[in-house]
Amino acid sequence: MNYELICNKVIAIARLTGNFIRKEAMSFDAAAIEYKGLNDLVSYVDKNAEKQLVKNLKKILPGAGFITEEDTENIYNRSYTWIIDPLDGTTNFIHGIPTYSISIALYEEDKPVVGVVYEINRGEMFYSYKGAPAYLNNKEISVSKNALLSQSLLATGFPYYQFDKQEQYIRLFTEMMQKCHGLRRIGSAAVDLVYVACGRFDGYFEYNLNAYDVAAGAFIVQQAGGVVTNFSGGTEIFNAREVLASNGLVTDEILDTIKKHFNA
């Protein structure tokens, strides 16, 4: 399997769909918002973007499976599976905040082999494939070399509809803010992850995530030399629905703080 060729085709597809999303953003009407659940928003842009991605990805690997956020196409138990978030950062998009992305991962059995995250507004294409380093717009990237949490900039996400762990998460935020340069909440998990991959963030943690939120970004972090775990330090992030991604040098300090509060 030529993973580089597949990755290049995925990049072209992501860029094409990104053009559609960028155009729709110019005239988007908030009346088009739909609710999948409390504060869980979706629009025709998400759904149409996903349909475009699925249609074009099928041309690359006919017969591959799909895991998609908007359920326009879900096919399981295939040797190859595309994991797609057509518009990661929908709330940002709806409110006109310019940070949202397309996330596409290809898994071979249970291993990632291609990952592409396209941050649409800045035109930044992050990608990698099996056997290759990670790239941003054709330039190789790597995680930061910072070894101290006290000198780290971290990213996270706030609960917006599952509030049963809110109090302990707030306690975690409080301590973490006192231990690092600052916490940022971008609003797109895929972007948070690739910002770790290119060294803008030293670490990122969040819970209540789905596979399509993190599949591509987590792979790109690893290909860039970073470490990805769940909140217990294990490697399973899909079933755990939580992720800690970092440069590897500050992983233990962040994990110790998370375990103190979040798993209490």
Short mmCIF file of C-alpha atoms in Angstrom, two decimals:
data_model
loop_
_atom_site.label_atom_id
_atom_site.label_comp_id
_atom_site.label_asym_id
_atom_site.label_seq_id
_atom_site.Cartn_x
_atom_site.Cartn_y
_atom_site.Cartn_z
CA MET A 1 0.00 0.00 0.00
CA ASN A 2 1.41 3.38 -1.03
CA TYR A 3 0.57 5.49 2.01
CA GLU A 4 2.28 8.60 0.66
CA LEU A 5 0.12 8.52 -2.47
CA ILE A 6 -3.01 8.01 -0.40
CA CYS A 7 -2.04 10.87 1.90
CA ASN A 8 -1.53 13.21 -1.04
CA LYS A 9 -4.96 12.34 -2.37
CA VAL A 10 -6.52 12.92 1.04
CA ILE A 11 -4.82 16.33 1.24
CA ALA A 12 -6.37 17.31 -2.10
CA ILE A 13 -9.79 16.14 -0.93
CA ALA A 14 -9.48 18.04 2.37
CA ARG A 15 -8.49 21.20 0.55
CA LEU A 16 -11.45 20.90 -1.84
CA THR A 17 -13.94 20.45 1.00
CA GLY A 18 -12.23 23.23 2.92
CA ASN A 19 -12.98 25.56 0.02
CA PHE A 20 -16.65 24.65 0.33
CA ILE A 21 -16.67 25.33 4.08
CA ARG A 22 -14.81 28.63 3.65
CA LYS A 23 -17.34 29.78 1.06
CA GLU A 24 -20.31 28.82 3.23
CA ALA A 25 -18.83 30.66 6.20
CA MET A 26 -19.19 33.94 4.33
CA SER A 27 -22.97 33.70 4.16
CA PHE A 28 -23.87 31.28 6.95
CA ASP A 29 -27.21 31.96 8.64
CA ALA A 30 -27.48 30.98 12.29
CA ALA A 31 -31.07 29.93 11.61
CA ALA A 32 -29.59 26.83 9.95
CA ILE A 33 -28.35 25.47 13.28
CA GLU A 34 -29.64 22.10 14.43
CA TYR A 35 -29.21 20.50 17.85
CA LYS A 36 -28.07 16.91 18.28
CA GLY A 37 -28.20 17.38 22.05
CA LEU A 38 -27.55 20.01 24.71
CA ASN A 39 -24.99 22.47 23.21
CA ASP A 40 -24.17 19.84 20.56
CA LEU A 41 -24.59 21.79 17.35
CA VAL A 42 -24.64 20.80 13.70
CA SER A 43 -25.49 22.50 10.42
CA TYR A 44 -26.02 21.66 6.79
CA VAL A 45 -22.38 22.65 6.27
CA ASP A 46 -21.16 19.78 8.48
CA LYS A 47 -23.43 17.29 6.74
CA ASN A 48 -22.67 18.39 3.18
CA ALA A 49 -18.95 18.56 3.89
CA GLU A 50 -19.06 15.02 5.23
CA LYS A 51 -20.92 13.76 2.17
CA GLN A 52 -18.29 15.33 -0.07
CA LEU A 53 -15.46 13.74 1.91
CA VAL A 54 -17.06 10.30 1.89
CA LYS A 55 -17.80 10.44 -1.83
CA ASN A 56 -14.21 11.32 -2.72
CA LEU A 57 -12.52 9.03 -0.18
CA LYS A 58 -14.46 6.09 -1.60
CA LYS A 59 -12.62 6.65 -4.87
CA ILE A 60 -9.28 6.08 -3.15
CA LEU A 61 -10.15 2.83 -1.39
CA PRO A 62 -13.39 1.27 -2.64
CA GLY A 63 -14.77 -1.03 0.03
CA ALA A 64 -13.15 0.74 2.97
CA GLY A 65 -15.15 1.34 6.13
CA PHE A 66 -16.21 4.68 7.57
CA ILE A 67 -16.68 6.19 11.01
CA THR A 68 -18.21 9.64 10.60
CA GLU A 69 -19.42 12.26 13.04
CA GLU A 70 -22.66 13.09 11.27
CA ASP A 71 -23.56 9.48 10.46
CA THR A 72 -23.90 10.11 6.73
CA GLU A 73 -21.91 6.92 6.17
CA ASN A 74 -20.90 4.38 8.80
CA ILE A 75 -19.45 1.05 7.67
CA TYR A 76 -17.69 -1.15 10.20
CA ASN A 77 -15.45 -4.22 10.31
CA ARG A 78 -13.35 -3.52 7.24
CA SER A 79 -9.57 -3.90 6.87
CA TYR A 80 -9.31 -0.18 6.12
CA THR A 81 -11.45 2.44 7.85
CA TRP A 82 -11.72 6.18 7.34
CA ILE A 83 -12.42 8.15 10.53
CA ILE A 84 -13.80 11.59 9.66
CA ASP A 85 -14.78 14.82 11.34
CA PRO A 86 -15.92 17.11 8.52
CA LEU A 87 -15.98 20.27 10.63
CA ASP A 88 -14.21 20.03 13.97
CA GLY A 89 -15.09 23.24 15.76
CA THR A 90 -18.69 23.60 14.62
CA THR A 91 -19.54 25.99 17.46
CA ASN A 92 -16.68 28.26 16.38
CA PHE A 93 -17.88 28.09 12.78
CA ILE A 94 -21.47 28.95 13.69
CA HIS A 95 -20.39 31.95 15.77
CA GLY A 96 -17.90 33.22 13.21
CA ILE A 97 -14.80 32.38 15.25
CA PRO A 98 -12.07 31.43 12.76
CA THR A 99 -10.68 28.20 14.18
CA TYR A 100 -12.14 25.01 12.77
CA SER A 101 -10.78 22.12 10.80
CA ILE A 102 -11.29 18.98 8.77
CA SER A 103 -9.93 15.80 10.31
CA ILE A 104 -9.37 12.61 8.29
CA ALA A 105 -7.61 9.46 9.45
CA LEU A 106 -7.13 6.12 7.73
CA TYR A 107 -6.78 3.05 9.91
CA GLU A 108 -5.47 -0.30 8.74
CA GLU A 109 -7.08 -2.81 11.09
CA ASP A 110 -6.54 -1.01 14.41
CA LYS A 111 -3.47 1.04 13.47
CA PRO A 112 -3.39 4.55 11.98
CA VAL A 113 -1.56 4.82 8.66
CA VAL A 114 -2.61 8.25 7.37
CA GLY A 115 -3.66 11.41 9.19
CA VAL A 116 -4.65 14.79 7.76
CA VAL A 117 -5.90 17.85 9.65
CA TYR A 118 -6.70 20.96 7.63
CA GLU A 119 -7.11 24.19 9.59
CA ILE A 120 -9.22 26.01 7.07
CA ASN A 121 -8.88 29.70 7.89
CA ARG A 122 -5.09 29.78 8.07
CA GLY A 123 -4.75 27.33 5.21
CA GLU A 124 -2.57 25.05 7.32
CA MET A 125 -2.41 21.42 6.22
CA PHE A 126 -0.98 19.07 8.84
CA TYR A 127 -0.37 15.49 7.77
CA SER A 128 1.63 12.32 8.09
CA TYR A 129 1.55 8.73 6.94
CA LYS A 130 3.06 5.44 8.06
CA GLY A 131 6.83 5.53 7.85
CA ALA A 132 7.04 9.31 7.49
CA PRO A 133 7.56 12.29 9.78
CA ALA A 134 4.83 14.86 10.32
CA TYR A 135 4.45 17.87 8.06
CA LEU A 136 2.83 21.28 7.95
CA ASN A 137 2.42 22.61 4.41
CA ASN A 138 5.30 20.47 3.12
CA LYS A 139 7.65 21.43 5.97
CA GLU A 140 8.64 18.79 8.51
CA ILE A 141 7.47 19.53 12.06
CA SER A 142 8.23 18.17 15.50
CA VAL A 143 7.00 18.60 19.05
CA SER A 144 8.63 21.13 21.35
CA LYS A 145 11.80 20.44 23.31
CA ASN A 146 10.56 22.09 26.49
CA ALA A 147 11.08 19.81 29.49
CA LEU A 148 9.44 21.91 32.22
CA LEU A 149 5.72 22.18 32.90
CA SER A 150 6.38 25.58 34.47
CA GLN A 151 7.48 26.83 31.04
CA SER A 152 4.73 25.09 29.08
CA LEU A 153 1.72 26.41 27.22
CA LEU A 154 -1.13 23.91 27.38
CA ALA A 155 -4.47 23.48 25.64
CA THR A 156 -7.63 21.89 26.92
CA GLY A 157 -11.36 21.71 26.35
CA PHE A 158 -14.18 22.60 28.70
CA PRO A 159 -17.24 20.43 29.32
CA TYR A 160 -20.18 21.77 27.33
CA TYR A 161 -22.82 19.12 27.82
CA GLN A 162 -21.50 16.40 30.15
CA PHE A 163 -21.22 18.17 33.48
CA ASP A 164 -20.97 15.28 35.95
CA LYS A 165 -17.21 15.74 36.24
CA GLN A 166 -17.24 19.52 36.06
CA GLU A 167 -16.20 20.23 39.64
CA GLN A 168 -13.14 18.03 39.60
CA TYR A 169 -12.20 19.39 36.17
CA ILE A 170 -12.35 22.94 37.53
CA ARG A 171 -10.04 21.91 40.37
CA LEU A 172 -7.70 20.42 37.78
CA PHE A 173 -7.77 23.69 35.77
CA THR A 174 -7.03 25.69 38.91
CA GLU A 175 -3.88 23.75 39.73
CA MET A 176 -2.73 23.44 36.14
CA MET A 177 -3.03 27.20 35.57
CA GLN A 178 -0.67 27.74 38.50
CA LYS A 179 1.87 25.28 37.11
CA CYS A 180 2.27 26.43 33.49
CA HIS A 181 2.46 29.53 31.30
CA GLY A 182 -1.26 29.26 30.59
CA LEU A 183 -4.20 27.20 29.38
CA ARG A 184 -5.84 27.78 26.02
CA ARG A 185 -9.23 26.59 24.79
CA ILE A 186 -9.20 26.70 20.99
CA GLY A 187 -12.47 24.83 20.40
CA SER A 188 -11.22 22.21 17.95
CA ALA A 189 -9.59 19.08 19.34
CA ALA A 190 -7.97 18.32 16.00
CA VAL A 191 -6.31 21.75 15.95
CA ASP A 192 -5.19 21.40 19.57
CA LEU A 193 -3.48 18.14 18.71
CA VAL A 194 -1.65 19.35 15.63
CA TYR A 195 -0.55 22.46 17.52
CA VAL A 196 1.16 20.05 19.92
CA ALA A 197 2.67 18.27 16.93
CA CYS A 198 4.28 21.47 15.61
CA GLY A 199 5.40 22.74 19.02
CA ARG A 200 2.95 25.59 19.54
CA PHE A 201 1.51 23.80 22.55
CA ASP A 202 3.61 21.63 24.83
CA GLY A 203 0.58 19.57 25.82
CA TYR A 204 -3.17 19.15 25.44
CA PHE A 205 -5.72 17.26 27.53
CA GLU A 206 -9.47 16.78 27.28
CA TYR A 207 -12.17 14.24 28.08
CA ASN A 208 -15.51 13.22 26.55
CA LEU A 209 -14.01 12.95 23.08
CA ASN A 210 -14.94 10.69 20.18
CA ALA A 211 -12.71 8.80 17.78
CA TYR A 212 -13.37 11.25 14.95
CA ASP A 213 -12.19 14.15 17.16
CA VAL A 214 -8.73 12.73 17.75
CA ALA A 215 -7.90 9.94 15.29
CA ALA A 216 -5.94 12.05 12.81
CA GLY A 217 -4.45 14.55 15.23
CA ALA A 218 -3.20 11.96 17.71
CA PHE A 219 -1.44 10.08 14.93
CA ILE A 220 0.22 13.28 13.70
CA VAL A 221 1.44 14.05 17.24
CA GLN A 222 3.05 10.61 17.47
CA GLN A 223 4.65 10.96 14.04
CA ALA A 224 6.05 14.32 15.18
CA GLY A 225 7.77 12.65 18.14
CA GLY A 226 5.11 13.25 20.78
CA VAL A 227 3.35 10.96 23.22
CA VAL A 228 -0.40 10.29 23.39
CA THR A 229 -2.09 8.59 26.35
CA ASN A 230 -5.36 8.52 28.22
CA PHE A 231 -5.69 10.04 31.69
CA SER A 232 -4.38 6.85 33.31
CA GLY A 233 -1.27 6.80 31.17
CA GLY A 234 -2.48 3.97 28.91
CA THR A 235 -2.52 4.00 25.14
CA GLU A 236 -6.25 3.41 24.60
CA ILE A 237 -7.88 6.76 23.87
CA PHE A 238 -10.96 5.85 21.81
CA ASN A 239 -12.76 3.76 24.41
CA ALA A 240 -11.47 5.92 27.26
CA ARG A 241 -12.80 9.00 25.45
CA GLU A 242 -9.98 11.08 26.92
CA VAL A 243 -6.60 12.16 25.65
CA LEU A 244 -3.35 13.66 26.84
CA ALA A 245 -0.97 14.59 24.05
CA SER A 246 2.40 16.16 24.76
CA ASN A 247 5.99 16.48 23.67
CA GLY A 248 6.73 13.55 25.97
CA LEU A 249 9.02 15.56 28.21
CA VAL A 250 6.21 17.03 30.32
CA THR A 251 3.89 14.02 30.16
CA ASP A 252 4.59 12.74 33.66
CA GLU A 253 4.06 16.13 35.32
CA ILE A 254 0.77 16.66 33.52
CA LEU A 255 -0.40 13.11 34.24
CA ASP A 256 0.41 13.43 37.93
CA THR A 257 -1.74 16.55 38.15
CA ILE A 258 -4.61 15.01 36.16
CA LYS A 259 -4.63 11.88 38.30
CA LYS A 260 -4.72 13.92 41.48
CA HIS A 261 -7.99 15.59 40.55
CA PHE A 262 -9.72 13.96 37.62
CA ASN A 263 -9.56 10.35 38.77
CA ALA A 264 -10.18 11.14 42.39
#
